[in-house]
Amino acid sequence: MNEYDSDKISDLMNTINFIKTEDVSDAECIIFNTCHIREKATEKVYSDIGKIKKINRNKEKPIFVLAGCVAQAEGEEIFKRTKYVDIVVGPQSYHRLPAQITNFINKRENFIDTNFKLIEKFDTLDHLQISRKPKISELITIQEGCDKFCSFCVVPYTRGPEFSRSIHSILNEIKKIADEGTKEVFLLGQNVSAYKYIDGNKTYNLPSLINEIAKFDQIKRIRFTTSHPNDMDEELIDAFRVHKKLMPQLHLPIQSGSNKILKLMNRKHTKEYYLELITKFRKANPAIEFSSDFIIGYPGEEQEDFNETLEIIKEVNFVNSYSFIYSQRPGTPAVNKNQILLEICKSRLMELQNLLFNNQLKKNELLVGKTTEILVENKTSQPGQFFGRNQHMFPAFFNSNHNKTGELLNIKIVSCNRNNLFGVLEKQGTFA
Ligand code: SAH
Ligand code: SF4
């Protein structure tokens, strides 16, 4: 989502005649768009500000903007910790940056805006000119915020309450990028499956939004992330059966395989409920693959709880998952609970990641000798080499003398490693 926001910030800066530079030492304005989900991110922001200061030491100080969730969470504190920052803007009010920067240029007064103004934000973004050529696969924010309050998580405080963007605004954006060459849309939200937009007497949810997006001929693939297990309903499950454009791949974080820990985390679902969902999705589309997020060393996690997490990984056979050691977040309910020793966390993380990596390697090895359809996203820096992803998002590389960007092609996989597939072009895919 930060990637999406950063692109929008770039478009907004164009409206006040700033253009993006690749050389930070040359910049007249520097904007950090930050993440606050884990502790290290905040410290990294301050250390990166230190590095930036050195780069720019011989020049007039650039205007410095701290944007995103660290800005939201730290607020006024930032001005106390560093004099380098001029403007602090949260993730739900960055659409006002052009006005804030213009104001700063005129008055040289520090400014902070951490309000939640989502309707205003998307209204502004809707009228923006896209300043770059859209990618073959584009991210589209459709939902933000969270009302679920898992006890480890800072998102409900930094991104605010659940908000769903208007369907018209989403479809307008998709039309624009589809006309410019985008072939895949990746719908984003902290709780994307909680999407709900009421338009007069019609209510749109994620499945009905997918229905509308599938009508765009140019859009060949649809994906969404991140989903919460408690928002999965029969209609969404069925969408994986009905829509050929909806890729059979679902990121469905479980966090832990232990019911005791899930309860402590306030996840409001059990392992058994989660496994039932997996079975339903597989029935709807047997090709579906799952990925998840895992938190290791949540306060109270004993060896047997961790073993249950390993068990569920074996049972579901997850691909491409994320795993993190629990990180204390100020203001969240779990913050002052007894911490698990870091050494234990590290060794559990390593064991869990090895299992996940082995799963991924085995999945990749199963594809060697087989044909997989990939959407070609771009040329790589290697001469003649192209990069794309298959239906399950596995990265694949192949060579061609012709520009294949944007095409759906069948690739015969000849080798692989844990992360990547390598193949040869077999024959033309479903369109050119
Ligand atoms: N809404 C999504 C998750 C969004 S946050 C869901 O409910 O699944 C993305 C991921 O960051 C989470 O799934 C979690 O695994 C991780 N995360 C969030 N807070 C964390 C913390 N305090 N420590 C470690 N990992 C955390
Ligand atoms: Fe955070 Fe996701 Fe839980 Fe919301 S549902 S509090 S975003 S982990």
PDB file of C-alpha atoms in Angstrom, residues 187-291:
ATOM      1  CA  LEU A 187      -6.564  -4.825  -5.201  1.00  0.00           C
ATOM      2  CA  LEU A 188      -5.203  -3.612  -1.893  1.00  0.00           C
ATOM      3  CA  GLY A 189      -6.553  -3.065   1.590  1.00  0.00           C
ATOM      4  CA  GLN A 190      -5.505  -3.772   5.154  1.00  0.00           C
ATOM      5  CA  ASN A 191      -8.724  -5.808   5.183  1.00  0.00           C
ATOM      6  CA  VAL A 192      -9.500  -5.998   1.502  1.00  0.00           C
ATOM      7  CA  SER A 193     -12.174  -8.650   2.021  1.00  0.00           C
ATOM      8  CA  ALA A 194     -14.122  -6.235   4.276  1.00  0.00           C
ATOM      9  CA  TYR A 195     -14.754  -4.032   1.204  1.00  0.00           C
ATOM     10  CA  LYS A 196     -18.301  -2.665   1.292  1.00  0.00           C
ATOM     11  CA  TYR A 197     -19.553   0.327  -0.636  1.00  0.00           C
ATOM     12  CA  ILE A 198     -23.181   1.458  -0.595  1.00  0.00           C
ATOM     13  CA  ASP A 199     -24.321   3.267  -3.722  1.00  0.00           C
ATOM     14  CA  GLY A 200     -27.983   4.291  -3.427  1.00  0.00           C
ATOM     15  CA  ASN A 201     -29.860   1.023  -2.964  1.00  0.00           C
ATOM     16  CA  LYS A 202     -26.988  -1.129  -4.249  1.00  0.00           C
ATOM     17  CA  THR A 203     -24.279  -2.534  -1.992  1.00  0.00           C
ATOM     18  CA  TYR A 204     -20.991  -3.608  -3.508  1.00  0.00           C
ATOM     19  CA  ASN A 205     -18.708  -6.086  -1.771  1.00  0.00           C
ATOM     20  CA  LEU A 206     -15.420  -7.591  -2.933  1.00  0.00           C
ATOM     21  CA  PRO A 207     -17.052 -10.280  -5.147  1.00  0.00           C
ATOM     22  CA  SER A 208     -19.306  -7.720  -6.864  1.00  0.00           C
ATOM     23  CA  LEU A 209     -16.327  -5.410  -7.371  1.00  0.00           C
ATOM     24  CA  ILE A 210     -14.404  -8.315  -8.936  1.00  0.00           C
ATOM     25  CA  ASN A 211     -17.429  -8.901 -11.219  1.00  0.00           C
ATOM     26  CA  GLU A 212     -17.219  -5.327 -12.464  1.00  0.00           C
ATOM     27  CA  ILE A 213     -13.445  -5.405 -12.959  1.00  0.00           C
ATOM     28  CA  ALA A 214     -13.653  -8.694 -14.873  1.00  0.00           C
ATOM     29  CA  LYS A 215     -15.729  -6.840 -17.503  1.00  0.00           C
ATOM     30  CA  PHE A 216     -12.672  -4.865 -18.664  1.00  0.00           C
ATOM     31  CA  ASP A 217     -11.385  -6.776 -21.709  1.00  0.00           C
ATOM     32  CA  GLN A 218      -7.862  -5.425 -21.262  1.00  0.00           C
ATOM     33  CA  ILE A 219      -7.603  -6.719 -17.674  1.00  0.00           C
ATOM     34  CA  LYS A 220      -6.553 -10.361 -17.801  1.00  0.00           C
ATOM     35  CA  ARG A 221      -5.735 -11.024 -14.166  1.00  0.00           C
ATOM     36  CA  ILE A 222      -7.186  -9.917 -10.832  1.00  0.00           C
ATOM     37  CA  ARG A 223      -5.666 -10.444  -7.383  1.00  0.00           C
ATOM     38  CA  PHE A 224      -6.329  -9.005  -3.942  1.00  0.00           C
ATOM     39  CA  THR A 225      -4.577  -8.745  -0.592  1.00  0.00           C
ATOM     40  CA  THR A 226      -4.719  -8.800   2.469  1.00  0.00           C
ATOM     41  CA  SER A 227      -7.695 -10.796   3.616  1.00  0.00           C
ATOM     42  CA  HIS A 228      -8.834 -11.605   7.120  1.00  0.00           C
ATOM     43  CA  PRO A 229     -10.193 -15.138   7.688  1.00  0.00           C
ATOM     44  CA  ASN A 230     -13.299 -13.754   9.415  1.00  0.00           C
ATOM     45  CA  ASP A 231     -14.360 -11.795   6.316  1.00  0.00           C
ATOM     46  CA  MET A 232     -14.417 -14.806   4.002  1.00  0.00           C
ATOM     47  CA  ASP A 233     -17.951 -15.659   2.902  1.00  0.00           C
ATOM     48  CA  GLU A 234     -19.492 -18.156   0.463  1.00  0.00           C
ATOM     49  CA  GLU A 235     -19.805 -15.506  -2.257  1.00  0.00           C
ATOM     50  CA  LEU A 236     -16.099 -14.689  -2.128  1.00  0.00           C
ATOM     51  CA  ILE A 237     -15.164 -18.367  -2.037  1.00  0.00           C
ATOM     52  CA  ASP A 238     -17.381 -18.938  -5.075  1.00  0.00           C
ATOM     53  CA  ALA A 239     -15.692 -16.077  -6.939  1.00  0.00           C
ATOM     54  CA  PHE A 240     -12.634 -18.361  -7.226  1.00  0.00           C
ATOM     55  CA  ARG A 241     -14.807 -20.892  -9.060  1.00  0.00           C
ATOM     56  CA  VAL A 242     -16.650 -18.431 -11.282  1.00  0.00           C
ATOM     57  CA  HIS A 243     -13.972 -15.992 -12.390  1.00  0.00           C
ATOM     58  CA  LYS A 244     -11.184 -17.265 -14.585  1.00  0.00           C
ATOM     59  CA  LYS A 245      -9.522 -13.842 -14.267  1.00  0.00           C
ATOM     60  CA  LEU A 246      -9.324 -14.133 -10.480  1.00  0.00           C
ATOM     61  CA  MET A 247      -5.976 -15.844  -9.963  1.00  0.00           C
ATOM     62  CA  PRO A 248      -6.049 -19.013  -7.835  1.00  0.00           C
ATOM     63  CA  GLN A 249      -3.834 -17.570  -5.138  1.00  0.00           C
ATOM     64  CA  LEU A 250      -4.900 -16.240  -1.767  1.00  0.00           C
ATOM     65  CA  HIS A 251      -2.926 -14.486   0.951  1.00  0.00           C
ATOM     66  CA  LEU A 252      -4.826 -15.408   4.098  1.00  0.00           C
ATOM     67  CA  PRO A 253      -2.808 -14.666   7.235  1.00  0.00           C
ATOM     68  CA  ILE A 254      -3.318 -17.003  10.165  1.00  0.00           C
ATOM     69  CA  GLN A 255      -0.472 -15.626  12.384  1.00  0.00           C
ATOM     70  CA  SER A 256      -0.307 -18.751  14.597  1.00  0.00           C
ATOM     71  CA  GLY A 257      -1.432 -22.374  14.483  1.00  0.00           C
ATOM     72  CA  SER A 258      -2.295 -22.428  18.189  1.00  0.00           C
ATOM     73  CA  ASN A 259      -5.822 -21.630  19.345  1.00  0.00           C
ATOM     74  CA  LYS A 260      -4.427 -20.413  22.662  1.00  0.00           C
ATOM     75  CA  ILE A 261      -2.233 -17.834  20.900  1.00  0.00           C
ATOM     76  CA  LEU A 262      -4.959 -16.876  18.408  1.00  0.00           C
ATOM     77  CA  LYS A 263      -7.188 -16.070  21.384  1.00  0.00           C
ATOM     78  CA  LEU A 264      -4.481 -14.016  23.081  1.00  0.00           C
ATOM     79  CA  MET A 265      -3.970 -12.185  19.783  1.00  0.00           C
ATOM     80  CA  ASN A 266      -7.700 -11.358  19.648  1.00  0.00           C
ATOM     81  CA  ARG A 267      -7.890 -12.898  16.179  1.00  0.00           C
ATOM     82  CA  LYS A 268     -11.443 -14.163  16.825  1.00  0.00           C
ATOM     83  CA  HIS A 269     -10.960 -17.318  14.730  1.00  0.00           C
ATOM     84  CA  THR A 270      -9.667 -20.786  15.459  1.00  0.00           C
ATOM     85  CA  LYS A 271      -7.270 -23.058  13.632  1.00  0.00           C
ATOM     86  CA  GLU A 272     -10.179 -25.417  12.826  1.00  0.00           C
ATOM     87  CA  TYR A 273     -12.243 -22.596  11.288  1.00  0.00           C
ATOM     88  CA  TYR A 274      -9.240 -21.569   9.193  1.00  0.00           C
ATOM     89  CA  LEU A 275      -8.685 -25.125   7.942  1.00  0.00           C
ATOM     90  CA  GLU A 276     -12.375 -25.402   7.008  1.00  0.00           C
ATOM     91  CA  LEU A 277     -11.991 -22.266   4.914  1.00  0.00           C
ATOM     92  CA  ILE A 278      -8.981 -23.738   3.134  1.00  0.00           C
ATOM     93  CA  THR A 279     -11.009 -26.835   2.250  1.00  0.00           C
ATOM     94  CA  LYS A 280     -13.867 -24.686   0.897  1.00  0.00           C
ATOM     95  CA  PHE A 281     -11.521 -22.619  -1.275  1.00  0.00           C
ATOM     96  CA  ARG A 282      -9.874 -25.777  -2.624  1.00  0.00           C
ATOM     97  CA  LYS A 283     -13.294 -27.159  -3.519  1.00  0.00           C
ATOM     98  CA  ALA A 284     -14.148 -23.941  -5.368  1.00  0.00           C
ATOM     99  CA  ASN A 285     -10.857 -24.019  -7.286  1.00  0.00           C
ATOM    100  CA  PRO A 286      -8.527 -27.002  -6.850  1.00  0.00           C
ATOM    101  CA  ALA A 287      -5.619 -25.025  -8.363  1.00  0.00           C
ATOM    102  CA  ILE A 288      -5.583 -22.513  -5.508  1.00  0.00           C
ATOM    103  CA  GLU A 289      -2.388 -21.913  -3.481  1.00  0.00           C
ATOM    104  CA  PHE A 290      -2.260 -20.155  -0.113  1.00  0.00           C
ATOM    105  CA  SER A 291       0.209 -17.859   1.559  1.00  0.00           C
TER     106      SER A 291
END
